Amino acid sequence: MPAPHIRPARPDDEEPLRRLDRDTWSLLHAVSPPPGPDDPFFRPHSGPGDHLVAEVDGAVVGYVRLGFPTELAANAHVRQIRGLAVADAARGGGVGRALVRAAVEEARRLGARRITLRVLGHNTAARKLYESEGFVVEGVQPEEFHLGGAYVDDVTMGRFLTEREPAPVTT
């Protein structure tokens, strides 16, 4: 498979992204119910400007959603990967890795000091990908979700994008 082309999402990506979201929904990574056939992909709080899209041969094969972890001004220096999906046919071809790297670079370009994400504990493939891209586990909420008859951990991961400032010295 050729290397994916990563670009900002456009409003006309609505339909292919909506289809991709429906086709890739799974309890392996989703805590919300599956999207309905008429549910929009872009929403007021998460529009095209919050997404990067992966294309291979002109077809949309993945996306990453980048946002803020909270609405607090004191947290504005952090960006969060709030969704990532790769079409089944494109898995194993470097699309997920390219999207993670693009999200890191976009967060850095936007001036973020850190980037974080949440991943379900049983999603081993995603956790390995994130770890290989420099993310570390920063916290675990044991059995935070009950999915498909099983309790699942919620794992918080993150990485710094800039040099850390030394802690202030107190006397």
Tab-separated table of C-alpha atoms in Angstrom:
chain	number	residue	atom	x	y	z
A	1	MET	CA	0.000	0.000	0.000
A	2	PRO	CA	1.339	3.475	-0.800
A	3	ALA	CA	2.127	5.844	2.051
A	4	PRO	CA	-0.935	7.794	3.194
A	5	HIS	CA	-1.326	11.478	2.433
A	6	ILE	CA	-2.376	13.378	5.576
A	7	ARG	CA	-4.312	16.610	5.165
A	8	PRO	CA	-6.745	18.811	7.085
A	9	ALA	CA	-10.361	17.680	6.837
A	10	ARG	CA	-12.764	19.613	4.619
A	11	PRO	CA	-16.549	19.977	4.890
A	12	ASP	CA	-16.957	17.708	1.850
A	13	ASP	CA	-15.309	14.871	3.834
A	14	GLU	CA	-18.554	14.524	5.842
A	15	GLU	CA	-19.910	11.486	3.987
A	16	PRO	CA	-16.709	9.411	3.678
A	17	LEU	CA	-15.858	10.109	7.337
A	18	ARG	CA	-19.381	9.251	8.459
A	19	ARG	CA	-19.162	5.948	6.553
A	20	LEU	CA	-15.700	5.241	7.977
A	21	ASP	CA	-16.923	5.940	11.512
A	22	ARG	CA	-19.852	3.518	11.088
A	23	ASP	CA	-17.710	0.827	9.448
A	24	THR	CA	-14.958	0.910	12.087
A	25	TRP	CA	-17.120	1.185	15.219
A	26	SER	CA	-16.220	-1.527	17.738
A	27	LEU	CA	-16.335	-2.166	21.489
A	28	LEU	CA	-12.555	-2.553	21.204
A	29	HIS	CA	-12.237	1.229	21.168
A	30	ALA	CA	-15.685	2.827	21.548
A	31	VAL	CA	-17.605	3.530	24.742
A	32	SER	CA	-20.528	5.266	23.054
A	33	PRO	CA	-23.206	3.484	21.037
A	34	PRO	CA	-22.573	2.935	17.324
A	35	PRO	CA	-23.341	5.938	15.130
A	36	GLY	CA	-26.709	5.847	13.433
A	37	PRO	CA	-27.014	5.912	9.645
A	38	ASP	CA	-28.075	9.571	9.669
A	39	ASP	CA	-25.844	10.829	12.498
A	40	PRO	CA	-23.542	13.603	11.277
A	41	PHE	CA	-19.807	13.138	11.563
A	42	PHE	CA	-18.964	16.813	12.018
A	43	ARG	CA	-20.661	18.485	14.964
A	44	PRO	CA	-20.631	22.029	16.340
A	45	HIS	CA	-17.952	21.146	18.928
A	46	SER	CA	-15.928	19.015	16.494
A	47	GLY	CA	-15.836	20.325	12.940
A	48	PRO	CA	-13.506	19.879	9.982
A	49	GLY	CA	-10.867	22.093	11.618
A	50	ASP	CA	-10.494	19.536	14.427
A	51	HIS	CA	-9.659	16.625	12.117
A	52	LEU	CA	-6.806	15.396	9.984
A	53	VAL	CA	-7.645	12.911	7.248
A	54	ALA	CA	-5.551	10.107	5.739
A	55	GLU	CA	-5.967	9.374	2.031
A	56	VAL	CA	-4.549	6.595	-0.091
A	57	ASP	CA	-5.025	6.906	-3.835
A	58	GLY	CA	-7.539	9.704	-3.244
A	59	ALA	CA	-9.761	7.637	-0.912
A	60	VAL	CA	-10.304	8.563	2.748
A	61	VAL	CA	-8.910	5.689	4.831
A	62	GLY	CA	-8.559	7.255	8.273
A	63	TYR	CA	-8.856	10.270	10.509
A	64	VAL	CA	-7.652	11.664	13.798
A	65	ARG	CA	-9.660	14.137	15.889
A	66	LEU	CA	-7.632	16.645	17.895
A	67	GLY	CA	-9.180	18.825	20.573
A	68	PHE	CA	-8.818	20.118	24.088
A	69	PRO	CA	-9.136	17.802	27.089
A	70	THR	CA	-11.257	20.422	28.895
A	71	GLU	CA	-12.695	23.884	28.252
A	72	LEU	CA	-10.606	25.412	31.064
A	73	ALA	CA	-8.174	28.208	30.164
A	74	ALA	CA	-5.685	26.721	32.623
A	75	ASN	CA	-5.625	23.560	30.453
A	76	ALA	CA	-5.330	25.284	27.055
A	77	HIS	CA	-1.660	24.281	26.644
A	78	VAL	CA	-2.703	20.631	26.200
A	79	ARG	CA	-4.245	18.998	23.136
A	80	GLN	CA	-5.927	15.616	23.183
A	81	ILE	CA	-6.401	12.947	20.557
A	82	ARG	CA	-10.165	12.541	20.842
A	83	GLY	CA	-10.654	9.921	18.157
A	84	LEU	CA	-8.716	7.900	15.610
A	85	ALA	CA	-10.017	5.452	13.036
A	86	VAL	CA	-8.465	3.515	10.169
A	87	ALA	CA	-10.408	1.591	7.534
A	88	ASP	CA	-10.057	-2.176	7.884
A	89	ALA	CA	-8.521	-2.470	4.403
A	90	ALA	CA	-5.816	0.081	5.319
A	91	ARG	CA	-4.796	-1.404	8.681
A	92	GLY	CA	-1.186	-2.472	8.934
A	93	GLY	CA	-0.153	-0.014	6.228
A	94	GLY	CA	1.146	2.770	8.481
A	95	VAL	CA	-2.013	4.895	8.359
A	96	GLY	CA	-2.554	4.948	12.134
A	97	ARG	CA	1.092	5.796	12.770
A	98	ALA	CA	1.006	8.588	10.182
A	99	LEU	CA	-2.130	10.025	11.793
A	100	VAL	CA	-0.621	9.926	15.303
A	101	ARG	CA	2.538	11.644	14.060
A	102	ALA	CA	0.479	14.260	12.225
A	103	ALA	CA	-1.591	14.911	15.369
A	104	VAL	CA	1.592	15.381	17.408
A	105	GLU	CA	2.972	17.814	14.839
A	106	GLU	CA	-0.331	19.702	14.615
A	107	ALA	CA	-0.501	20.022	18.410
A	108	ARG	CA	3.081	21.308	18.411
A	109	ARG	CA	2.266	23.770	15.602
A	110	LEU	CA	-0.662	25.048	17.658
A	111	GLY	CA	1.693	25.759	20.562
A	112	ALA	CA	0.729	22.892	22.844
A	113	ARG	CA	3.198	21.738	25.500
A	114	ARG	CA	1.602	18.294	25.867
A	115	ILE	CA	-0.634	15.899	24.003
A	116	THR	CA	-2.785	13.294	25.737
A	117	LEU	CA	-5.280	10.588	24.880
A	118	ARG	CA	-7.513	7.987	26.456
A	119	VAL	CA	-7.520	4.395	25.277
A	120	LEU	CA	-9.367	1.330	26.511
A	121	GLY	CA	-7.135	-1.066	28.419
A	122	HIS	CA	-7.976	-4.032	26.206
A	123	ASN	CA	-7.012	-2.182	22.990
A	124	THR	CA	-3.511	-3.620	22.933
A	125	ALA	CA	-2.702	-2.692	19.324
A	126	ALA	CA	-3.542	0.983	19.880
A	127	ARG	CA	-1.611	1.099	23.164
A	128	LYS	CA	1.469	-0.367	21.467
A	129	LEU	CA	1.210	2.169	18.647
A	130	TYR	CA	0.951	5.084	21.075
A	131	GLU	CA	3.838	3.785	23.189
A	132	SER	CA	6.009	3.415	20.087
A	133	GLU	CA	5.296	7.093	19.328
A	134	GLY	CA	6.499	8.272	22.735
A	135	PHE	CA	3.271	8.238	24.750
A	136	VAL	CA	3.480	6.876	28.284
A	137	VAL	CA	0.758	5.636	30.601
A	138	GLU	CA	-0.075	8.438	33.025
A	139	GLY	CA	-3.030	6.854	34.761
A	140	VAL	CA	-5.472	3.972	34.798
A	141	GLN	CA	-9.072	4.040	35.929
A	142	PRO	CA	-9.768	0.368	36.640
A	143	GLU	CA	-13.030	-1.065	35.310
A	144	GLU	CA	-14.215	2.421	34.313
A	145	PHE	CA	-16.498	1.077	31.580
A	146	HIS	CA	-18.779	-1.935	31.230
A	147	LEU	CA	-18.734	-2.964	27.571
A	148	GLY	CA	-20.098	-6.102	25.997
A	149	GLY	CA	-20.500	-7.800	29.369
A	150	ALA	CA	-16.979	-7.046	30.625
A	151	TYR	CA	-15.419	-4.325	32.759
A	152	VAL	CA	-12.721	-2.402	30.923
A	153	ASP	CA	-9.986	-0.059	32.182
A	154	ASP	CA	-9.675	3.511	30.888
A	155	VAL	CA	-5.997	4.310	30.290
A	156	THR	CA	-4.695	7.875	30.055
A	157	MET	CA	-1.510	8.362	28.041
A	158	GLY	CA	0.474	11.458	27.202
A	159	ARG	CA	3.732	12.950	26.056
A	160	PHE	CA	5.473	16.283	26.224
A	161	LEU	CA	5.941	18.286	23.028
A	162	THR	CA	8.337	20.887	24.409
A	163	GLU	CA	11.146	20.944	26.918
A	164	ARG	CA	9.801	20.966	30.437
A	165	GLU	CA	10.485	24.023	32.513
A	166	PRO	CA	12.214	23.345	35.828
A	167	ALA	CA	9.934	23.397	38.832
A	168	PRO	CA	10.113	26.618	40.828
A	169	VAL	CA	12.388	26.503	43.849
A	170	THR	CA	10.627	27.219	47.112
A	171	THR	CA	12.391	28.130	50.297
